[in-house]
Short mmCIF file of C-alpha atoms in Angstrom, two decimals:
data_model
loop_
_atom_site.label_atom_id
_atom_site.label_comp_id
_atom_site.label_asym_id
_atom_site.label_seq_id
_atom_site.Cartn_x
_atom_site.Cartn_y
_atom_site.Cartn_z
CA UNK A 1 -19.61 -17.13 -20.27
CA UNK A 2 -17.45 -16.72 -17.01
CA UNK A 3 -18.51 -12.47 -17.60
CA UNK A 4 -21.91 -13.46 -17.82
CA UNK A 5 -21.81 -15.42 -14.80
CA UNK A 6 -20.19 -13.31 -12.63
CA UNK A 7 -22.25 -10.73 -13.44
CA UNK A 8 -25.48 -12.45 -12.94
CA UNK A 9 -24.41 -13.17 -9.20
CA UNK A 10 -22.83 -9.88 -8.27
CA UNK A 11 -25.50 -6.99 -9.59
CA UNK A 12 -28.46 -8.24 -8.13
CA UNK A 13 -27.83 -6.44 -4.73
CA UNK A 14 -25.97 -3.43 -6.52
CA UNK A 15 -29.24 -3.07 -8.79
CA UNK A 16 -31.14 -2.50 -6.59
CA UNK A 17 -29.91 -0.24 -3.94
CA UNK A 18 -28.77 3.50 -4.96
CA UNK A 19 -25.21 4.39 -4.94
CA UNK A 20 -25.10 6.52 -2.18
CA UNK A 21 -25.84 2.98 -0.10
CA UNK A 22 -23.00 1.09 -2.28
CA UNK A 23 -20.46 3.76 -1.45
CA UNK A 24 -21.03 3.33 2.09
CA UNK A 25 -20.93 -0.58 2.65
CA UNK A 26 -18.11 -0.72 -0.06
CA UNK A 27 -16.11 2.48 2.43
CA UNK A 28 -17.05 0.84 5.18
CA UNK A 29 -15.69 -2.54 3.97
CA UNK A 30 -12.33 -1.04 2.79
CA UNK A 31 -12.24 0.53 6.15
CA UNK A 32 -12.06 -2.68 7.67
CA UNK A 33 -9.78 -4.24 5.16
CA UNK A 34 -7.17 -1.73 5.36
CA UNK A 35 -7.25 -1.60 9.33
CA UNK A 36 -6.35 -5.59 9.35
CA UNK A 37 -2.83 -5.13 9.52
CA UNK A 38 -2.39 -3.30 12.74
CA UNK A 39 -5.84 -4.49 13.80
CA UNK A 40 -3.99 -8.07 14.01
CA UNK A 41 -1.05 -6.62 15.99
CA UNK A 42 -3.31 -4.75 18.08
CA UNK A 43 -5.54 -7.70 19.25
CA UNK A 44 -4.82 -10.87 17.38
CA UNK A 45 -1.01 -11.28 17.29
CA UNK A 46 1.36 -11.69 14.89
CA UNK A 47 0.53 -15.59 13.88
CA UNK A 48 -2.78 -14.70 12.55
CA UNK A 49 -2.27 -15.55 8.80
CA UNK A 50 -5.38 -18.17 8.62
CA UNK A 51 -7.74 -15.37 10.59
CA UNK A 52 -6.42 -12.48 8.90
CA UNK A 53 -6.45 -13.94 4.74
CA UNK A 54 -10.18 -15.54 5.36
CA UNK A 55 -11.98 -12.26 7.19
CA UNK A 56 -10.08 -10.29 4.28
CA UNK A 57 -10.96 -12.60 1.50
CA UNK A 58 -14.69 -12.48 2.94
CA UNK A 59 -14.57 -8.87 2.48
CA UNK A 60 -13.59 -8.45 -0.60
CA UNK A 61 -16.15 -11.08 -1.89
CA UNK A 62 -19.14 -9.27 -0.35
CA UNK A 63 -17.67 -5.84 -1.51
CA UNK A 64 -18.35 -7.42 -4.92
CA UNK A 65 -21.91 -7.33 -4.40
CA UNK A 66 -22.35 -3.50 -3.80
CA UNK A 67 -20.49 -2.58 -6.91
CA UNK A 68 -22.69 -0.54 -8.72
CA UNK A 69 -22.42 -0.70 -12.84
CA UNK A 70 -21.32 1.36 -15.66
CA UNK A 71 -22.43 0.73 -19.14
CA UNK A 72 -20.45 2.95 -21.27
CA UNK A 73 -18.48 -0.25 -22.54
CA UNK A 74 -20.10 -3.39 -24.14
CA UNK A 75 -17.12 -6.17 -23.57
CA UNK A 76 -14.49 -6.51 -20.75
CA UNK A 77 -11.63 -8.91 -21.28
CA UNK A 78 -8.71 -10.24 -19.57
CA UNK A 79 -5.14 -9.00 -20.52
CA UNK A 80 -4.12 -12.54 -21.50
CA UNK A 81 -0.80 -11.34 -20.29
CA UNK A 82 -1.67 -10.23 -16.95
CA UNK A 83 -4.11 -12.86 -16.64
CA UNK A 84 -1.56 -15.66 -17.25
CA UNK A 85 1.35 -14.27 -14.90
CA UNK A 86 -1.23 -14.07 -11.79
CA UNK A 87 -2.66 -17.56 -12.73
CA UNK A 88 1.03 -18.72 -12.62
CA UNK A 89 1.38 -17.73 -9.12
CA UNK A 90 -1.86 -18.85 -7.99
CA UNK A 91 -1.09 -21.97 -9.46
CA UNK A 92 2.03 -22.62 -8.64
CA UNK A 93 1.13 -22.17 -4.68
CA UNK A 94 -1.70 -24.96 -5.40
CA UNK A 95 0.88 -27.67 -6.69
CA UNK A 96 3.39 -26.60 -3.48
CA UNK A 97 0.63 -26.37 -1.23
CA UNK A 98 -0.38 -30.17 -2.04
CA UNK A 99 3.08 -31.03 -2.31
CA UNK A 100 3.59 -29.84 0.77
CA UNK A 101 0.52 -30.31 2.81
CA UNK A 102 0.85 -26.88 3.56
CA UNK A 103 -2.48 -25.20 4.07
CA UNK A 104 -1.58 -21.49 4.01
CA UNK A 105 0.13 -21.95 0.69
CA UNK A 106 -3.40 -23.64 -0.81
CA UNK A 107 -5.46 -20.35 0.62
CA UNK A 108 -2.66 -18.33 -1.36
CA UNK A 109 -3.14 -20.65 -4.32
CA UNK A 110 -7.52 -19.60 -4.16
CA UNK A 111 -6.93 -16.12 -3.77
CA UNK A 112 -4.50 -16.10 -7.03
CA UNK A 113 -6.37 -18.24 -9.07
CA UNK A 114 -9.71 -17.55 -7.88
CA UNK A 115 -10.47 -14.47 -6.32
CA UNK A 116 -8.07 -11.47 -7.39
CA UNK A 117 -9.60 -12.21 -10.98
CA UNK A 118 -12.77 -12.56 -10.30
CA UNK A 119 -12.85 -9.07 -8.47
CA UNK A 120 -10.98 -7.92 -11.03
CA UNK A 121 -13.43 -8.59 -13.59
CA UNK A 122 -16.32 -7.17 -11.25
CA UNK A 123 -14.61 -3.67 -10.44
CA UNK A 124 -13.39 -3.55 -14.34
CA UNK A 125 -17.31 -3.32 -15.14
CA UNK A 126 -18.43 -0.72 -11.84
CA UNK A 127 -17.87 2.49 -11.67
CA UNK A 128 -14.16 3.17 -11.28
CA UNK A 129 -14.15 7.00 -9.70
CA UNK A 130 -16.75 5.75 -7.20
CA UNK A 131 -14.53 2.75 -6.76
CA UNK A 132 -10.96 3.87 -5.89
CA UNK A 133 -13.05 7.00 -3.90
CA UNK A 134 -14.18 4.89 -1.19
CA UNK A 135 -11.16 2.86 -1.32
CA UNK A 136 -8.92 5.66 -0.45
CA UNK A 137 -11.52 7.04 1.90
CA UNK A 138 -11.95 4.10 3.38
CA UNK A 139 -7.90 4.17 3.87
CA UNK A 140 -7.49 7.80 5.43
CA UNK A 141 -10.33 6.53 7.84
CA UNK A 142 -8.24 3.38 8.47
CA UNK A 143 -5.10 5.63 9.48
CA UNK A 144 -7.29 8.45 11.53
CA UNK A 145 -8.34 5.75 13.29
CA UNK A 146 -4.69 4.52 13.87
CA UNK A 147 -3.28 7.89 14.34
CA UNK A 148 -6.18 8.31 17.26
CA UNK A 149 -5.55 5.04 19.09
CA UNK A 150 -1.58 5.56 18.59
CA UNK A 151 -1.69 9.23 21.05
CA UNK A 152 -4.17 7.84 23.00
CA UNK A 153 -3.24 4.47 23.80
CA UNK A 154 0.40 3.76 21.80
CA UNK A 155 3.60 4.41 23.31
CA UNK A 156 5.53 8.25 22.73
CA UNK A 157 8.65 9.02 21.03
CA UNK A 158 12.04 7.78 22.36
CA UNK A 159 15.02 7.30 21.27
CA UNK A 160 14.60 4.04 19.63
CA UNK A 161 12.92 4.26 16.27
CA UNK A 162 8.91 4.89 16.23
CA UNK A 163 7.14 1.60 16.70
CA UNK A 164 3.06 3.44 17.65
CA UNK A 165 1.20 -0.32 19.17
CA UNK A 166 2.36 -2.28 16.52
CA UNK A 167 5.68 -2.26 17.27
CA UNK A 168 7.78 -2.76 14.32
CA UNK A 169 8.33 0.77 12.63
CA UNK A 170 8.60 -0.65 9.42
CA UNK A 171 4.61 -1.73 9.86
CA UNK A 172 4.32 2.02 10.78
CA UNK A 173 6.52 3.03 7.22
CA UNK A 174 4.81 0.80 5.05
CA UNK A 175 1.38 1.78 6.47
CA UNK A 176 1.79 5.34 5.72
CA UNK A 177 2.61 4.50 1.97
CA UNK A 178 -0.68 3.44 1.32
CA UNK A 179 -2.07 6.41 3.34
CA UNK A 180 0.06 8.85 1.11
CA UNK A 181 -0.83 7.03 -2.22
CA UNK A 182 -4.46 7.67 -1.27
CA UNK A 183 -4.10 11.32 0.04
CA UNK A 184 -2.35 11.79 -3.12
CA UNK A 185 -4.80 10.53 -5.79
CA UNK A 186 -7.58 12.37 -3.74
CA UNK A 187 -5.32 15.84 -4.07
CA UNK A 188 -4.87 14.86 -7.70
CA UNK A 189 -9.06 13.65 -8.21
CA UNK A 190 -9.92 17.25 -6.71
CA UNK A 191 -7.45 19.44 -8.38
CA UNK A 192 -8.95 17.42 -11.96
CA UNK A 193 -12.32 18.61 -10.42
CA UNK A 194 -11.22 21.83 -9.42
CA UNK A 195 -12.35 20.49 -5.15
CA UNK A 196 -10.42 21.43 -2.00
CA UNK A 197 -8.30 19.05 -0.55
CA UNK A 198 -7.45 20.19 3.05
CA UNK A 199 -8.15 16.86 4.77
CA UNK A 200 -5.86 15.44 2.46
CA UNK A 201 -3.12 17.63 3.31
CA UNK A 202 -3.43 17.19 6.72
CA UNK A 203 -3.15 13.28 6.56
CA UNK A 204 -0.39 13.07 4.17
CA UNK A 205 1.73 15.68 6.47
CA UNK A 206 0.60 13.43 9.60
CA UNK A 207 2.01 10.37 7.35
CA UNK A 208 5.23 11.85 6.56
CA UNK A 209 5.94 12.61 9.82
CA UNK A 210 5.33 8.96 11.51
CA UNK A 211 7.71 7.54 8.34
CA UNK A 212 10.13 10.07 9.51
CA UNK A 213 10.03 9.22 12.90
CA UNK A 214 9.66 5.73 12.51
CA UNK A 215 13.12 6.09 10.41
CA UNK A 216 12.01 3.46 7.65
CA UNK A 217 14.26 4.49 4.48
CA UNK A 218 12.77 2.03 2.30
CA UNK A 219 9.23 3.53 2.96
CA UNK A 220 10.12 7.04 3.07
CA UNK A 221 11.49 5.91 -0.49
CA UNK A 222 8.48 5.26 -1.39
CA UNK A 223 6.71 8.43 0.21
CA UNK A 224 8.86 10.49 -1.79
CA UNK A 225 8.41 8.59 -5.36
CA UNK A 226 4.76 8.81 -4.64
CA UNK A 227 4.37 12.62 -4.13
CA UNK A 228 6.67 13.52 -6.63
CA UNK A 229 4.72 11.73 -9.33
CA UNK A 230 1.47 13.46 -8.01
CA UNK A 231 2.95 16.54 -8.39
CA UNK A 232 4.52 16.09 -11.53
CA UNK A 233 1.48 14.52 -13.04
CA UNK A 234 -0.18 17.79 -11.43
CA UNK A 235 1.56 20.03 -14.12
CA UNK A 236 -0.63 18.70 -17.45
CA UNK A 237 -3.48 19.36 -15.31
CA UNK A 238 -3.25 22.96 -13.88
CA UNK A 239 -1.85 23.87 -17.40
CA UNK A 240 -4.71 22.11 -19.02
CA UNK A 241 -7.01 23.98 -16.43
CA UNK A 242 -5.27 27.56 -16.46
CA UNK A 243 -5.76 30.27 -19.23
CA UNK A 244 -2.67 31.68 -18.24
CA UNK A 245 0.55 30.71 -17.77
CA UNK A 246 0.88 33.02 -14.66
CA UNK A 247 -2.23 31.68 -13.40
CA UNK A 248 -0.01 27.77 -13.31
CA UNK A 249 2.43 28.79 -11.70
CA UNK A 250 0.18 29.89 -8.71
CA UNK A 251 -1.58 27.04 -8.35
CA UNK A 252 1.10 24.87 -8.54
CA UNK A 253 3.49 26.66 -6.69
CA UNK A 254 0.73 26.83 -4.29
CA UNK A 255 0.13 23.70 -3.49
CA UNK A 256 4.20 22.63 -3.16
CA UNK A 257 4.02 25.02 -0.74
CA UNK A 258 1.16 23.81 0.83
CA UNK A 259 2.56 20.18 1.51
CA UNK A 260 6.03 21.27 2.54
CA UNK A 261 4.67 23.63 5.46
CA UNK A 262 2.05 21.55 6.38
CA UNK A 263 4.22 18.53 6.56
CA UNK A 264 7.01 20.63 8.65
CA UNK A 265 4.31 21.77 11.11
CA UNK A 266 2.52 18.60 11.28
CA UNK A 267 6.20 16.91 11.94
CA UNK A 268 6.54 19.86 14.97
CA UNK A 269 2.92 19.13 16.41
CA UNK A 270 3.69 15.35 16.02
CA UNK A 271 6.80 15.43 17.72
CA UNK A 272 5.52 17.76 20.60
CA UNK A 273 2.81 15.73 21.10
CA UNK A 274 4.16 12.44 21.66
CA UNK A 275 6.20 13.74 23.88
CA UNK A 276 4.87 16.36 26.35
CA UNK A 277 1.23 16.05 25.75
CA UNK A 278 1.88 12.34 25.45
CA UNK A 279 3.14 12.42 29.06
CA UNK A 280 0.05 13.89 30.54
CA UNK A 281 -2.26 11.52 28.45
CA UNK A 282 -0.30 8.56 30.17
CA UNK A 283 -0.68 10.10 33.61
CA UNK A 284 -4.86 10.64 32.85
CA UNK A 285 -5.24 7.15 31.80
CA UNK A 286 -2.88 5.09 33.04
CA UNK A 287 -4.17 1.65 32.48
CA UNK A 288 -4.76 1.87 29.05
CA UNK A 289 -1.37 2.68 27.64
CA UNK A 290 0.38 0.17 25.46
CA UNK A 291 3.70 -0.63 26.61
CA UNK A 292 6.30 -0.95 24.60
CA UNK A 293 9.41 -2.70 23.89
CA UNK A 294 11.70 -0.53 24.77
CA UNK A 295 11.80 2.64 27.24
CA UNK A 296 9.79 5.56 26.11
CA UNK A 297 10.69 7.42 29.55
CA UNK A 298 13.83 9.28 28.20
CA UNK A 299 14.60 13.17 28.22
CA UNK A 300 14.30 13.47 24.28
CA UNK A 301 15.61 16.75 22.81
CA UNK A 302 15.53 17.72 19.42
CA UNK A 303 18.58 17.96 18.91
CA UNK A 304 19.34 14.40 20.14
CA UNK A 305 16.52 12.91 17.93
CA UNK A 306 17.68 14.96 14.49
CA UNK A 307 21.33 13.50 15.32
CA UNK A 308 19.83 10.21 15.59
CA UNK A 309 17.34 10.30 12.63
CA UNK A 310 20.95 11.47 10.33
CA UNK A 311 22.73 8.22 12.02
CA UNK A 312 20.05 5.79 11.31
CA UNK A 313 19.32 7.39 7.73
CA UNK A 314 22.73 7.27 6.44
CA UNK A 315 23.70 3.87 8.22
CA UNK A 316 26.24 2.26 5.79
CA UNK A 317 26.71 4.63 3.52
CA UNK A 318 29.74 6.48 4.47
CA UNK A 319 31.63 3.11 4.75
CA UNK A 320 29.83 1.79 1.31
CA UNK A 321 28.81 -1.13 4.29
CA UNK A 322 26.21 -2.94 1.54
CA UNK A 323 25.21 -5.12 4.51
CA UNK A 324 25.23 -2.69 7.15
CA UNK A 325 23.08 -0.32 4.81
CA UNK A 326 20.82 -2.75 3.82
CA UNK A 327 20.45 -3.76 7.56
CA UNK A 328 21.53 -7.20 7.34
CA UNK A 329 19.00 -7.85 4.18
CA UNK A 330 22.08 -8.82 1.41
CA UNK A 331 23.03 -11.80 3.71
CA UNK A 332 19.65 -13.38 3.75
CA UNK A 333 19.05 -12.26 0.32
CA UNK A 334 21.72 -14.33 -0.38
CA UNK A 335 21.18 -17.24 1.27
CA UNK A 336 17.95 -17.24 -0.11
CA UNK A 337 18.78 -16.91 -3.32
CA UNK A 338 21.26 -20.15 -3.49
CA UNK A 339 18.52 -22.42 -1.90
CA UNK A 340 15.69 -21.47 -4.72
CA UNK A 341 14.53 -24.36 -7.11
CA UNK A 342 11.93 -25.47 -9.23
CA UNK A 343 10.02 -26.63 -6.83
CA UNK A 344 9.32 -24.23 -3.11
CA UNK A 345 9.58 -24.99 0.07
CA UNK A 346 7.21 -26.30 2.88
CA UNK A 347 8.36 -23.12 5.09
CA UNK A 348 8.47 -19.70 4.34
CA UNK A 349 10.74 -18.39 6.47
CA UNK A 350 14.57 -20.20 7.26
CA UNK A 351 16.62 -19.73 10.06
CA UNK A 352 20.01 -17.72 9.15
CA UNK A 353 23.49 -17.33 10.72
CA UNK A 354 26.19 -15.32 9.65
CA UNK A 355 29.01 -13.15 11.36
CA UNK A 356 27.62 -13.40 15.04
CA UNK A 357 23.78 -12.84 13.60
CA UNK A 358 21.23 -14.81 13.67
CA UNK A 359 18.11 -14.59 11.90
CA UNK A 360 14.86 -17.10 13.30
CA UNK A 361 12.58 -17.90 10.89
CA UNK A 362 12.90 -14.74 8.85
CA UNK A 363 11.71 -14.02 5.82
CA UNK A 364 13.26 -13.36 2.19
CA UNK A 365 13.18 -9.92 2.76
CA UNK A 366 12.14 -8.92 -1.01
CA UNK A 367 8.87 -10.21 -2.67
CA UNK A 368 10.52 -11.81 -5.80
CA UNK A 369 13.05 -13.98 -4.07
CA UNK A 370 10.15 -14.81 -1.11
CA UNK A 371 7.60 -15.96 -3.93
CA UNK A 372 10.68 -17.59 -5.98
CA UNK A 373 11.46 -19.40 -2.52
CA UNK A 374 8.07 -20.59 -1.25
CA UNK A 375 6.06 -21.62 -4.51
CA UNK A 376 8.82 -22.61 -7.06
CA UNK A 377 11.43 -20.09 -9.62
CA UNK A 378 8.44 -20.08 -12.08
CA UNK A 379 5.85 -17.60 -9.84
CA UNK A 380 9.00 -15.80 -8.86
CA UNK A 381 9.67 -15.09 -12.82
CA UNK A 382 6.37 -14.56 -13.02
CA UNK A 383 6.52 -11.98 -10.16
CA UNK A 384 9.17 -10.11 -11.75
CA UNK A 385 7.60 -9.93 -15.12
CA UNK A 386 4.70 -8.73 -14.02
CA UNK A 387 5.49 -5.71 -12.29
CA UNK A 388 7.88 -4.67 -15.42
CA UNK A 389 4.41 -4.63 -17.18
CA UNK A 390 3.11 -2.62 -14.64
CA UNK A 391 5.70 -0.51 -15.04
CA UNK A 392 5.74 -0.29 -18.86
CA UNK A 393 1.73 0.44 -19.20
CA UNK A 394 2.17 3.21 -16.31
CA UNK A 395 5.14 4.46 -18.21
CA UNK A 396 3.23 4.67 -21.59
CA UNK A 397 0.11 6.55 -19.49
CA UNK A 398 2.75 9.06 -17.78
CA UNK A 399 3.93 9.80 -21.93
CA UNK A 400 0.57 10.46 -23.15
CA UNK A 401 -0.23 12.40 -19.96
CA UNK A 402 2.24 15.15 -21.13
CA UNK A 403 0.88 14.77 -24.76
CA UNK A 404 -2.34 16.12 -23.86
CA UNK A 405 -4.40 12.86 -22.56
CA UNK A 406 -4.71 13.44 -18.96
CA UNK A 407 -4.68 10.32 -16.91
CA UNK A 408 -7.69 9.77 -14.99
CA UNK A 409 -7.62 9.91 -11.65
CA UNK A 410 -8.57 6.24 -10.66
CA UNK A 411 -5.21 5.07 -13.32
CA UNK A 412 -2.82 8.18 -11.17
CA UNK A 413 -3.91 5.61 -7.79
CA UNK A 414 -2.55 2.41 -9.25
CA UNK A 415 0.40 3.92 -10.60
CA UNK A 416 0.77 5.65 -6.95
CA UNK A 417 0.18 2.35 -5.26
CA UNK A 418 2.18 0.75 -7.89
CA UNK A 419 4.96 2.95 -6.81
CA UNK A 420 4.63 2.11 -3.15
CA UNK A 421 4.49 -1.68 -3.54
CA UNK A 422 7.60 -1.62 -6.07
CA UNK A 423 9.72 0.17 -3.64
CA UNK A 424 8.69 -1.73 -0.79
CA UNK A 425 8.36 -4.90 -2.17
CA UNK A 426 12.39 -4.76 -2.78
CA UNK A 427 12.88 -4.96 1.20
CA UNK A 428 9.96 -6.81 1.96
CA UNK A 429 8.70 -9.69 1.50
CA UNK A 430 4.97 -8.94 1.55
CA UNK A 431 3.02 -10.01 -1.47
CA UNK A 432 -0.17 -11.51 -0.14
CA UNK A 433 -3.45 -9.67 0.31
CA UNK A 434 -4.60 -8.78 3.77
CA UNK A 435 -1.78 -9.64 6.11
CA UNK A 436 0.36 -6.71 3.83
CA UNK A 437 -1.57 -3.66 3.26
CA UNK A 438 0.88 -2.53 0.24
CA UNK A 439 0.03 -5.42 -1.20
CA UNK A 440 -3.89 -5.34 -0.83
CA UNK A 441 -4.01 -1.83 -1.99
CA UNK A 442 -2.06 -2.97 -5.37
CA UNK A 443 -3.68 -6.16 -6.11
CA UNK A 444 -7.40 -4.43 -5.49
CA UNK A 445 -6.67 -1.92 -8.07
CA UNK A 446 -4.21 -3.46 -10.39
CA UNK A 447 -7.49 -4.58 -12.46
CA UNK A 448 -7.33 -1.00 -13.98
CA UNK A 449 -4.59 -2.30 -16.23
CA UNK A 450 -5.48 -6.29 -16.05
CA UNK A 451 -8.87 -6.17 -17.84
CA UNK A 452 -9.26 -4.08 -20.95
CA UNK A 453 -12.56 -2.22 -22.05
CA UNK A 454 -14.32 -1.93 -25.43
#
């Protein structure tokens, strides 16, 4: 019944314009949606939450209307288990959100309960390829357009880590993660359909070297789980695809060699232009340069910036420092780990002291203790349980991947993404859709294992 509904309301439009017009307003859409969290930095501010979740949630219920359908299956249903863990956390916000008063927690509540499985079941019966295709088009758009306004308008490289306008160069890490998940299932789409993928080279080398720069360990973490499952995943398929075995071991030793000098020259041209050709951009225009919080008007040498980059990269490791390498994260992990309960808490973030820090209204820092914290030790199970699932059904895909059943392409981006939100999501504390881009990448596509086909 709730199928036939949803169905009736959201094909009407799709039915009756051609695809070529759905792929456009549903690239156009994801353009926007994936641009919202340095958009908000850029122009709104940080305390946009209430702005940010209802433009996002808007989007993603009109993209629902341009879905265009596929009717090679006859019934789509929930995976009761899936199903049940994200109505847990949806639900679990609700109670704490009346509980609480707290009106942020409620609009988490809706988009748990309401719409992530609602657009689940929607994509689950479009066309999947044409789906995650304008998503991650609609992604490397988003960060062309950031990389753009960054030289142009964002401050250069200094000795303090790389911050572009948003400044916080963990935004910067995180953002590329989604950028290299979606150069990455593109590479892997076109090598499966024997395409070129220079484009996608180009912004996946651009990516790596703003993570690098911006020093984020956690994300270039993540980076590097995310192209080394593309290329491994890569080997079924040129061996599928090759008569010979000679004939393998070009292509894929082509292409490895392809993203490690095009991400060593891209890290040269990045670095040389945020810093001399950066310098001459500020001096054209002035006025519209985004200052930033620190000073960007040092003499920056290589070899100053390479000794830096090994000092921030290896920071509390040599003195096994779990605290120091962690940056401060296993104190407030900590403390909020002894204050979780059945029930959450009104406030999200707490204020924390320890050893001559002090933290203001920070945040847990990892997505499992933050959702255990806020909305009760239930969602926070539930949390936890559900991305071992994820990780089970993507293990299970990767095994019968190298038995001869080549994934398809759209299932190699939500294991990509998958990849990028687990690692992240162990440092941050970024679950919900739209003000986290990690996380709206992975909840939009996680309905590729949620709702099952026949």
């Amino acid at each position: 019944m709730t199928q036939e509904v949803i169905g009736k309301y959201t094909e009407f439009i799709s039915s009756k314009l051609s695809e070529k017009y759905c792929y456009r307003i549903i690239y156009f859409i994801s353009v926007i949606l994936f641009s919202i969290s340095w958009i908000n930095q850029l122009i709104i501010g940080p305390n946009s939450f209430r702005l940010t979740v209802s433009v996002g949630a808007l989007l993603t219920i009109i993209m629902l209307f341009f879905v265009p359908r596929e009717q090679h299956y006859k019934e789509y249903r929930f995976n009761k288990i899936y199903l049940a863990l994200i109505l847990i956390v949806g639900i679990s916000y609700l109670v704490n959100g009346l509980y609480f008063r707290v009106v942020g927690y409620l609009a988490i509540g809706v988009v748990f309960s309401v719409i992530v499985p609602v657009f689940h079941l929607s994509f689950s019966k479009g066309n999947r390829v044409f789906l995650s295709t304008a998503i991650a088009n609609g992604v490397l758009t988003s960060f062309v357009l950031f990389t753009v306004i960054a030289v142009l308008f964002g401050p250069g490289l200094s000795v303090d880590q790389y911050a572009a306008f948003v400044k916080n160069p963990n935004t910067v890490g995180i953002y590329m993660t989604i950028t290299i998940a979606s150069s990455s299932y593109l590479i892997y789409k076109k090598s499966y359909d024997g395409g070129r993928f220079y484009f996608e080279i180009i912004c996946m080398g651009t990516a790596i070297a703003m993570c690098f720069f911006a020093q984020s360990r956690t994300s270039l973490l993540a980076i590097l789980g995310e192209v080394t499952f593309m290329l491994v995943v890569l080997i079924p398929v040129y061996i599928t695809k090759s008569e010979r075995h000679r004939d393998f071991c070009k292509k894929f030793i082509a292409i490895l060699l392809l993203i490690c000098l095009s991400t060593v020259l891209l890290t040269v041209a990045f670095y040389y232009t945020m810093t001399t050709v950066k310098k001459d951009i500020a001096k054209i225009i002035p006025n519209l340069q985004i200052k930033a919080t620190y000073s960007d008007d040092v003499n920056l040498t290589t070899k100053k910036i390479v000794d830096l980059s090994e000092s921030r990269l290896s920071k509390g490791i040599e003195k096994k420092n779990k605290d120091t390498f962690t940056s401060g994260r296993v104190t407030i992990w900590n403390d909020f780990y002894t204050d979780l309960s059945i029930i959450g808490h009104p406030q999200e973030g707490k204020d924390i002291a320890f050893k001559g820090r002090v933290y203001k209204s920070t945040n847990a820092h990892n997505v499992y203790l933050q959702v255990a914290y806020s909305a009760g030790i239930m969602a926070g199970i539930s949390m936890i349980i559900l991305m071992f699932i994820v990780i089970k059904d993507s293990f299970v895909a990767f095994f019968y991947h190298w038995k001869g059943s080549l994934i398809k392409p759209e299932n190699v981006f939500l294991i990509l993404t998958s990849i990028g939100f687990f690692v992240v999501s162990l440092t941050s504390g970024g679950y919900m859709l739209y003000t986290y881009c990690t996380a709206t990448l992975f909840w939009l596509l996680l309905f590729e294992f949620t709702v099952r086909k026949e």
